[in-house]
Amino acid sequence: MMGFGFLFMLLLVFVPLVALIAVIILGLSSTNRQDKQSGSKLPPAKEEQTAMVESSSVCSHCGAGLQSGWSYCPQCGAPLTQ
């Protein structure tokens, strides 16, 4: 037979712990269900502009994107004619 101390430990420690875990699991599943029903998605991330997008010309030797004011291609090192 189990003693009173063991039953008391079950009531004070394990039952609240199991109840807390159940509440957390149910809360997470209801949050996921609401997100799927509402169809809310994160907006697409803004694309960062790179040097290729801002480039005004390309290298005649390797085709790398160039910015105005450059004297040499950063990719192949060829001198640029402007």
mmCIF file with all atom_site columns, C-alpha atoms in Angstrom:
data_model
loop_
_atom_site.group_PDB
_atom_site.id
_atom_site.type_symbol
_atom_site.label_atom_id
_atom_site.label_alt_id
_atom_site.label_comp_id
_atom_site.label_asym_id
_atom_site.label_entity_id
_atom_site.label_seq_id
_atom_site.pdbx_PDB_ins_code
_atom_site.Cartn_x
_atom_site.Cartn_y
_atom_site.Cartn_z
_atom_site.occupancy
_atom_site.B_iso_or_equiv
_atom_site.pdbx_formal_charge
_atom_site.auth_seq_id
_atom_site.auth_comp_id
_atom_site.auth_asym_id
_atom_site.auth_atom_id
_atom_site.pdbx_PDB_model_num
ATOM 1  C CA . MET A 1 1  ? 0.000  0.000  0.000   1.00 0.00 ? 1  MET A CA 1
ATOM 2  C CA . MET A 1 2  ? 1.080  3.513  -0.699  1.00 0.00 ? 2  MET A CA 1
ATOM 3  C CA . GLY A 1 3  ? 1.619  5.834  2.161   1.00 0.00 ? 3  GLY A CA 1
ATOM 4  C CA . PHE A 1 4  ? 0.047  9.219  2.671   1.00 0.00 ? 4  PHE A CA 1
ATOM 5  C CA . GLY A 1 5  ? 3.341  10.955 1.820   1.00 0.00 ? 5  GLY A CA 1
ATOM 6  C CA . PHE A 1 6  ? 3.476  9.469  -1.671  1.00 0.00 ? 6  PHE A CA 1
ATOM 7  C CA . LEU A 1 7  ? -0.115 10.427 -2.469  1.00 0.00 ? 7  LEU A CA 1
ATOM 8  C CA . PHE A 1 8  ? 0.483  13.926 -1.142  1.00 0.00 ? 8  PHE A CA 1
ATOM 9  C CA . MET A 1 9  ? 3.576  14.230 -3.338  1.00 0.00 ? 9  MET A CA 1
ATOM 10 C CA . LEU A 1 10 ? 1.548  13.156 -6.371  1.00 0.00 ? 10 LEU A CA 1
ATOM 11 C CA . LEU A 1 11 ? -1.112 15.767 -5.657  1.00 0.00 ? 11 LEU A CA 1
ATOM 12 C CA . LEU A 1 12 ? 1.290  18.635 -5.039  1.00 0.00 ? 12 LEU A CA 1
ATOM 13 C CA . VAL A 1 13 ? 3.982  17.960 -7.642  1.00 0.00 ? 13 VAL A CA 1
ATOM 14 C CA . PHE A 1 14 ? 3.012  15.687 -10.497 1.00 0.00 ? 14 PHE A CA 1
ATOM 15 C CA . VAL A 1 15 ? -0.635 16.624 -11.085 1.00 0.00 ? 15 VAL A CA 1
ATOM 16 C CA . PRO A 1 16 ? 0.050  20.389 -11.406 1.00 0.00 ? 16 PRO A CA 1
ATOM 17 C CA . LEU A 1 17 ? 3.073  19.666 -13.585 1.00 0.00 ? 17 LEU A CA 1
ATOM 18 C CA . VAL A 1 18 ? 1.032  17.519 -15.978 1.00 0.00 ? 18 VAL A CA 1
ATOM 19 C CA . ALA A 1 19 ? -1.732 20.142 -16.015 1.00 0.00 ? 19 ALA A CA 1
ATOM 20 C CA . LEU A 1 20 ? 0.773  22.888 -16.859 1.00 0.00 ? 20 LEU A CA 1
ATOM 21 C CA . ILE A 1 21 ? 2.231  20.858 -19.724 1.00 0.00 ? 21 ILE A CA 1
ATOM 22 C CA . ALA A 1 22 ? -1.272 20.173 -21.068 1.00 0.00 ? 22 ALA A CA 1
ATOM 23 C CA . VAL A 1 23 ? -2.164 23.882 -20.968 1.00 0.00 ? 23 VAL A CA 1
ATOM 24 C CA . ILE A 1 24 ? 1.023  24.791 -22.831 1.00 0.00 ? 24 ILE A CA 1
ATOM 25 C CA . ILE A 1 25 ? 0.423  22.167 -25.526 1.00 0.00 ? 25 ILE A CA 1
ATOM 26 C CA . LEU A 1 26 ? -3.214 23.175 -25.984 1.00 0.00 ? 26 LEU A CA 1
ATOM 27 C CA . GLY A 1 27 ? -2.278 26.855 -26.130 1.00 0.00 ? 27 GLY A CA 1
ATOM 28 C CA . LEU A 1 28 ? 0.341  26.274 -28.807 1.00 0.00 ? 28 LEU A CA 1
ATOM 29 C CA . SER A 1 29 ? -1.957 24.123 -30.911 1.00 0.00 ? 29 SER A CA 1
ATOM 30 C CA . SER A 1 30 ? -4.792 26.673 -30.756 1.00 0.00 ? 30 SER A CA 1
ATOM 31 C CA . THR A 1 31 ? -2.399 29.464 -31.764 1.00 0.00 ? 31 THR A CA 1
ATOM 32 C CA . ASN A 1 32 ? -1.238 27.455 -34.785 1.00 0.00 ? 32 ASN A CA 1
ATOM 33 C CA . ARG A 1 33 ? -4.829 26.663 -35.722 1.00 0.00 ? 33 ARG A CA 1
ATOM 34 C CA . GLN A 1 34 ? -5.817 30.349 -35.592 1.00 0.00 ? 34 GLN A CA 1
ATOM 35 C CA . ASP A 1 35 ? -2.870 31.330 -37.806 1.00 0.00 ? 35 ASP A CA 1
ATOM 36 C CA . LYS A 1 36 ? -3.833 28.745 -40.417 1.00 0.00 ? 36 LYS A CA 1
ATOM 37 C CA . GLN A 1 37 ? -7.505 29.796 -40.389 1.00 0.00 ? 37 GLN A CA 1
ATOM 38 C CA . SER A 1 38 ? -6.856 33.509 -40.676 1.00 0.00 ? 38 SER A CA 1
ATOM 39 C CA . GLY A 1 39 ? -4.379 32.951 -43.485 1.00 0.00 ? 39 GLY A CA 1
ATOM 40 C CA . SER A 1 40 ? -2.084 35.544 -42.004 1.00 0.00 ? 40 SER A CA 1
ATOM 41 C CA . LYS A 1 41 ? 1.355  35.240 -43.432 1.00 0.00 ? 41 LYS A CA 1
ATOM 42 C CA . LEU A 1 42 ? 4.377  37.352 -42.851 1.00 0.00 ? 42 LEU A CA 1
ATOM 43 C CA . PRO A 1 43 ? 4.879  39.960 -45.534 1.00 0.00 ? 43 PRO A CA 1
ATOM 44 C CA . PRO A 1 44 ? 7.700  39.146 -47.931 1.00 0.00 ? 44 PRO A CA 1
ATOM 45 C CA . ALA A 1 45 ? 11.044 40.455 -46.822 1.00 0.00 ? 45 ALA A CA 1
ATOM 46 C CA . LYS A 1 46 ? 12.357 43.482 -48.654 1.00 0.00 ? 46 LYS A CA 1
ATOM 47 C CA . GLU A 1 47 ? 15.161 42.580 -50.958 1.00 0.00 ? 47 GLU A CA 1
ATOM 48 C CA . GLU A 1 48 ? 18.355 44.394 -50.233 1.00 0.00 ? 48 GLU A CA 1
ATOM 49 C CA . GLN A 1 49 ? 19.819 46.294 -53.098 1.00 0.00 ? 49 GLN A CA 1
ATOM 50 C CA . THR A 1 50 ? 23.226 45.041 -54.046 1.00 0.00 ? 50 THR A CA 1
ATOM 51 C CA . ALA A 1 51 ? 26.008 46.614 -56.023 1.00 0.00 ? 51 ALA A CA 1
ATOM 52 C CA . MET A 1 52 ? 24.832 44.691 -59.077 1.00 0.00 ? 52 MET A CA 1
ATOM 53 C CA . VAL A 1 53 ? 21.438 46.414 -58.970 1.00 0.00 ? 53 VAL A CA 1
ATOM 54 C CA . GLU A 1 54 ? 22.990 49.835 -58.500 1.00 0.00 ? 54 GLU A CA 1
ATOM 55 C CA . SER A 1 55 ? 25.633 49.261 -61.152 1.00 0.00 ? 55 SER A CA 1
ATOM 56 C CA . SER A 1 56 ? 25.627 51.572 -64.115 1.00 0.00 ? 56 SER A CA 1
ATOM 57 C CA . SER A 1 57 ? 27.731 49.369 -66.408 1.00 0.00 ? 57 SER A CA 1
ATOM 58 C CA . VAL A 1 58 ? 29.447 46.038 -66.721 1.00 0.00 ? 58 VAL A CA 1
ATOM 59 C CA . CYS A 1 59 ? 33.057 45.056 -67.233 1.00 0.00 ? 59 CYS A CA 1
ATOM 60 C CA . SER A 1 60 ? 33.853 44.379 -70.893 1.00 0.00 ? 60 SER A CA 1
ATOM 61 C CA . HIS A 1 61 ? 36.327 41.685 -69.848 1.00 0.00 ? 61 HIS A CA 1
ATOM 62 C CA . CYS A 1 62 ? 34.408 39.565 -67.303 1.00 0.00 ? 62 CYS A CA 1
ATOM 63 C CA . GLY A 1 63 ? 30.877 41.023 -67.238 1.00 0.00 ? 63 GLY A CA 1
ATOM 64 C CA . ALA A 1 64 ? 30.908 41.939 -63.539 1.00 0.00 ? 64 ALA A CA 1
ATOM 65 C CA . GLY A 1 65 ? 28.704 44.828 -62.428 1.00 0.00 ? 65 GLY A CA 1
ATOM 66 C CA . LEU A 1 66 ? 30.477 48.138 -61.976 1.00 0.00 ? 66 LEU A CA 1
ATOM 67 C CA . GLN A 1 67 ? 29.685 51.344 -60.159 1.00 0.00 ? 67 GLN A CA 1
ATOM 68 C CA . SER A 1 68 ? 30.427 54.760 -61.530 1.00 0.00 ? 68 SER A CA 1
ATOM 69 C CA . GLY A 1 69 ? 33.768 56.180 -60.455 1.00 0.00 ? 69 GLY A CA 1
ATOM 70 C CA . TRP A 1 70 ? 35.624 52.871 -60.466 1.00 0.00 ? 70 TRP A CA 1
ATOM 71 C CA . SER A 1 71 ? 38.885 52.718 -62.441 1.00 0.00 ? 71 SER A CA 1
ATOM 72 C CA . TYR A 1 72 ? 39.429 48.959 -62.248 1.00 0.00 ? 72 TYR A CA 1
ATOM 73 C CA . CYS A 1 73 ? 37.080 45.967 -62.218 1.00 0.00 ? 73 CYS A CA 1
ATOM 74 C CA . PRO A 1 74 ? 36.880 44.526 -58.681 1.00 0.00 ? 74 PRO A CA 1
ATOM 75 C CA . GLN A 1 75 ? 36.346 41.029 -60.095 1.00 0.00 ? 75 GLN A CA 1
ATOM 76 C CA . CYS A 1 76 ? 39.125 40.640 -62.672 1.00 0.00 ? 76 CYS A CA 1
ATOM 77 C CA . GLY A 1 77 ? 41.225 43.794 -62.192 1.00 0.00 ? 77 GLY A CA 1
ATOM 78 C CA . ALA A 1 78 ? 40.936 44.953 -65.790 1.00 0.00 ? 78 ALA A CA 1
ATOM 79 C CA . PRO A 1 79 ? 41.273 48.729 -66.310 1.00 0.00 ? 79 PRO A CA 1
ATOM 80 C CA . LEU A 1 80 ? 37.958 50.400 -67.136 1.00 0.00 ? 80 LEU A CA 1
ATOM 81 C CA . THR A 1 81 ? 37.448 52.865 -69.945 1.00 0.00 ? 81 THR A CA 1
ATOM 82 C CA . GLN A 1 82 ? 34.769 55.460 -69.349 1.00 0.00 ? 82 GLN A CA 1
#
